[in-house]
Short mmCIF file of C-alpha atoms in Angstrom, two decimals:
data_model
loop_
_atom_site.label_atom_id
_atom_site.label_comp_id
_atom_site.label_asym_id
_atom_site.label_seq_id
_atom_site.Cartn_x
_atom_site.Cartn_y
_atom_site.Cartn_z
CA MET X 1 17.22 7.83 -30.63
CA THR X 2 14.71 10.63 -30.52
CA HIS X 3 12.71 9.04 -32.89
CA ARG X 4 12.76 6.07 -30.44
CA SER X 5 11.65 8.34 -27.34
CA HIS X 6 8.68 9.95 -29.92
CA SER X 7 7.57 6.45 -30.46
CA LYS X 8 7.80 5.16 -26.85
CA THR X 9 5.93 8.25 -25.76
CA HIS X 10 2.67 7.95 -27.91
CA GLN X 11 1.79 4.28 -27.03
CA VAL X 12 2.05 5.63 -23.49
CA THR X 13 -0.50 7.61 -24.99
CA HIS X 14 -2.47 4.88 -26.11
CA LEU X 15 -2.70 2.61 -22.68
CA HIS X 16 -5.80 3.92 -21.32
CA GLY X 17 -6.82 3.57 -18.06
CA PRO X 18 -10.45 1.44 -17.54
CA ASP X 19 -12.27 5.11 -17.52
CA SER X 20 -11.09 6.24 -20.68
CA SER X 21 -14.18 6.11 -23.30
CA ASP X 22 -11.73 5.31 -25.81
CA PRO X 23 -13.06 1.80 -27.16
CA GLU X 24 -9.87 0.56 -26.91
CA ALA X 25 -10.03 0.23 -22.87
CA GLU X 26 -13.31 -1.71 -22.50
CA HIS X 27 -11.93 -5.39 -21.49
CA ALA X 28 -10.03 -3.15 -19.50
CA PRO X 29 -11.58 -4.03 -15.51
CA ARG X 30 -12.50 -0.07 -13.74
CA THR X 31 -11.32 -1.18 -10.38
CA TRP X 32 -8.00 -1.45 -11.98
CA ALA X 33 -8.60 2.70 -11.19
CA ARG X 34 -7.69 2.41 -7.85
CA ARG X 35 -5.19 -0.48 -7.89
CA ARG X 36 -1.31 0.46 -7.22
CA VAL X 37 1.21 -1.16 -8.41
CA LEU X 38 4.50 -1.90 -5.97
CA LEU X 39 7.96 0.36 -7.14
CA LEU X 40 10.97 -1.69 -6.31
CA ASN X 41 14.55 0.16 -5.88
CA ALA X 42 16.88 -2.02 -8.03
CA THR X 43 17.59 -3.51 -5.02
CA TYR X 44 14.68 -5.14 -4.50
CA GLU X 45 13.97 -2.73 -1.69
CA PRO X 46 10.33 -1.46 -1.22
CA LEU X 47 10.00 2.36 -2.50
CA SER X 48 6.48 3.25 -2.99
CA ALA X 49 3.26 2.38 -5.03
CA VAL X 50 2.06 3.62 -7.73
CA THR X 51 -0.87 3.67 -10.79
CA ILE X 52 -0.41 1.12 -13.42
CA ARG X 53 -0.30 3.44 -15.86
CA ARG X 54 2.48 5.30 -14.25
CA ALA X 55 4.56 1.56 -14.33
CA VAL X 56 4.16 1.28 -17.08
CA VAL X 57 5.64 4.63 -18.38
CA LEU X 58 8.54 3.77 -16.76
CA MET X 59 8.44 -0.20 -18.48
CA LEU X 60 8.20 1.13 -21.75
CA ARG X 61 10.63 4.34 -21.26
CA GLY X 62 12.36 1.17 -20.08
CA ARG X 63 13.79 2.86 -16.35
CA ALA X 64 11.82 0.05 -14.80
CA ASP X 65 11.20 -3.78 -15.40
CA LEU X 66 8.56 -6.25 -15.10
CA VAL X 67 8.16 -8.09 -11.91
CA HIS X 68 5.55 -9.76 -11.44
CA ALA X 69 1.44 -9.22 -13.45
CA ASP X 70 -1.68 -9.45 -12.04
CA GLU X 71 -1.81 -13.52 -12.18
CA SER X 72 -5.39 -12.43 -14.45
CA GLY X 73 -2.99 -12.49 -17.70
CA GLU X 74 -4.94 -9.34 -18.39
CA ALA X 75 -2.75 -6.90 -20.07
CA LEU X 76 -3.36 -3.28 -21.72
CA ARG X 77 -3.08 -2.47 -25.47
CA SER X 78 -2.90 0.11 -27.75
CA ALA X 79 -2.38 -0.65 -31.68
CA ALA X 80 1.18 -0.75 -31.55
CA THR X 81 1.98 -2.97 -28.47
CA ALA X 82 0.47 -4.85 -25.49
CA VAL X 83 2.08 -4.61 -21.43
CA PRO X 84 0.37 -7.38 -19.45
CA VAL X 85 -0.79 -5.61 -16.10
CA PRO X 86 1.82 -5.61 -13.70
CA THR X 87 1.66 -5.37 -9.66
CA VAL X 88 5.12 -4.98 -8.56
CA ILE X 89 7.86 -2.98 -11.24
CA ARG X 90 11.78 -2.96 -10.29
CA LEU X 91 13.39 -0.13 -10.74
CA ARG X 92 16.47 -0.41 -13.51
CA GLN X 93 19.05 2.06 -12.06
CA TYR X 94 19.50 2.44 -8.25
CA VAL X 95 17.51 5.64 -6.30
CA ARG X 96 19.06 6.76 -3.34
CA VAL X 97 16.11 7.57 -0.18
CA PRO X 98 16.56 9.95 2.82
CA TYR X 99 15.19 7.29 5.78
CA ARG X 100 12.11 8.81 7.69
CA ALA X 101 13.00 7.35 11.18
CA SER X 102 8.84 8.29 12.05
CA VAL X 103 5.96 6.19 10.43
CA PRO X 104 2.78 7.80 9.91
CA LEU X 105 -0.28 6.89 11.56
CA THR X 106 -2.74 5.60 9.24
CA ARG X 107 -5.65 3.36 10.47
CA ALA X 108 -4.05 0.26 7.08
CA GLY X 109 -0.76 0.84 9.34
CA LEU X 110 -2.49 0.42 12.24
CA MET X 111 -4.74 -2.21 11.92
CA ARG X 112 -1.27 -3.88 9.84
CA ARG X 113 0.61 -3.38 13.05
CA ASP X 114 -2.19 -5.22 15.38
CA ARG X 115 -2.78 -8.10 12.80
CA PHE X 116 -6.33 -6.56 12.51
CA ARG X 117 -6.42 -8.11 15.87
CA CYS X 118 -8.39 -6.35 18.95
CA GLY X 119 -5.98 -5.58 21.40
CA TYR X 120 -8.37 -5.74 23.81
CA CYS X 121 -10.12 -9.09 23.60
CA GLY X 122 -8.39 -10.55 20.20
CA ARG X 123 -10.82 -10.75 18.35
CA PRO X 124 -11.59 -9.91 14.57
CA ALA X 125 -11.30 -5.50 14.34
CA THR X 126 -13.03 -2.73 12.70
CA THR X 127 -11.97 0.06 14.88
CA ILE X 128 -9.57 2.05 15.88
CA ASP X 129 -9.47 2.66 19.62
CA HIS X 130 -7.27 5.73 21.83
CA VAL X 131 -6.52 3.56 24.92
CA VAL X 132 -6.18 6.90 27.14
CA PRO X 133 -8.78 8.32 24.72
CA ARG X 134 -8.70 11.83 23.45
CA SER X 135 -11.34 13.44 26.17
CA ARG X 136 -9.08 12.86 28.82
CA GLY X 137 -6.05 13.83 27.03
CA GLY X 138 -4.84 10.98 25.38
CA ALA X 139 -2.85 11.95 22.06
CA HIS X 140 -3.21 10.36 18.92
CA THR X 141 0.03 7.71 18.37
CA TRP X 142 1.53 4.93 17.70
CA GLU X 143 1.86 4.63 21.84
CA ASN X 144 -1.97 5.09 23.30
CA CYS X 145 -3.70 3.69 19.81
CA VAL X 146 -4.46 0.04 19.04
CA ALA X 147 -7.03 -2.43 17.17
CA SER X 148 -10.41 -2.69 18.68
CA CYS X 149 -13.44 -4.50 17.81
CA ALA X 150 -17.11 -2.93 17.94
CA SER X 151 -18.03 -4.11 21.55
CA CYS X 152 -14.91 -3.47 23.01
CA ASN X 153 -14.50 -0.51 21.57
CA HIS X 154 -18.42 0.92 23.03
CA ARG X 155 -17.63 -0.95 26.00
CA LYS X 156 -14.70 1.07 26.60
CA ALA X 157 -16.03 4.37 25.15
CA ASP X 158 -13.93 7.11 27.39
CA ARG X 159 -12.73 5.38 30.57
CA LEU X 160 -9.11 3.71 30.86
CA LEU X 161 -8.39 0.43 31.42
CA SER X 162 -7.83 0.71 35.02
CA GLU X 163 -11.08 1.66 35.31
CA LEU X 164 -12.33 -1.15 33.80
CA GLY X 165 -9.94 -4.32 34.99
CA TRP X 166 -8.59 -4.00 31.96
CA THR X 167 -5.94 -5.03 30.18
CA LEU X 168 -4.50 -5.19 26.59
CA ARG X 169 -2.94 -7.80 25.20
CA THR X 170 0.60 -6.28 23.75
CA ARG X 171 1.87 -3.16 24.45
CA PRO X 172 1.92 -0.96 21.38
CA ALA X 173 4.84 0.65 19.31
CA ALA X 174 4.74 2.11 16.46
CA PRO X 175 6.60 -0.17 13.97
CA LYS X 176 9.74 0.42 12.28
CA GLY X 177 11.15 -0.54 9.14
CA ARG X 178 11.69 1.20 5.72
CA HIS X 179 8.31 -0.83 4.42
CA TRP X 180 5.99 0.42 6.91
CA GLY X 181 5.94 3.77 5.20
CA LEU X 182 4.30 1.74 1.90
CA LEU X 183 2.56 -0.24 4.32
CA ALA X 184 0.10 2.22 6.15
CA ALA X 185 -0.07 4.85 3.19
CA VAL X 186 -1.59 1.60 0.81
CA GLU X 187 -4.82 0.08 2.14
CA ASP X 188 -5.01 -3.17 -0.50
CA ILE X 189 -1.78 -5.29 -0.05
CA ASP X 190 -1.18 -7.25 -3.13
CA PRO X 191 -0.37 -10.88 -2.18
CA ALA X 192 2.69 -10.79 -4.87
CA TRP X 193 3.91 -7.43 -2.80
CA ILE X 194 5.07 -9.45 0.67
CA ARG X 195 8.20 -11.36 -0.33
CA TYR X 196 9.30 -7.95 -0.51
CA MET X 197 8.16 -5.93 2.45
CA GLY X 198 9.27 -7.75 5.89
CA ALA X 199 7.78 -9.68 8.13
CA GLY X 200 6.04 -6.83 9.71
CA ALA X 201 4.24 -7.29 6.28
CA ALA X 202 2.53 -10.82 7.52
#
């Protein structure tokens, strides 16, 4: 038993990331260093986003199973094993996670909440705007921030909606659901994650 555990650990140390100087890592695209893997609880509830290396360690140690692999078919290789590049993995044992009622406000989360559309005109959004400008006492909260196109953001500047005669397309509110904590934290969501993220991830 001890020998088997040592063997797996040895294999992990030879599964190099794309920024490694080892020649065995040359096949891996450098973008893998920035990519994340969705970690699911045993109940398929999303828990967090981990690095590819961490995901491989969990699989090799028997703590998680591969749910989805990268569509490229690439694998991380060592002298003894080859592991498909994971995009989604699932823990074998359930872990209890305390529920967080509030979701941290981030650019990524707000853009997804507003479906990447301007809260004023509905065109594609590229910026974040405070409905009540911070210079006029507006808070940096889900209820006072909306996605905005550059044109509306520039035209609105530090004025109130009542001064412009504008109205919001929808009333901004804090998103609800466990998966929103993950959506707010991760910039790039892999399409394979969507089915586990609830309706709010679309």
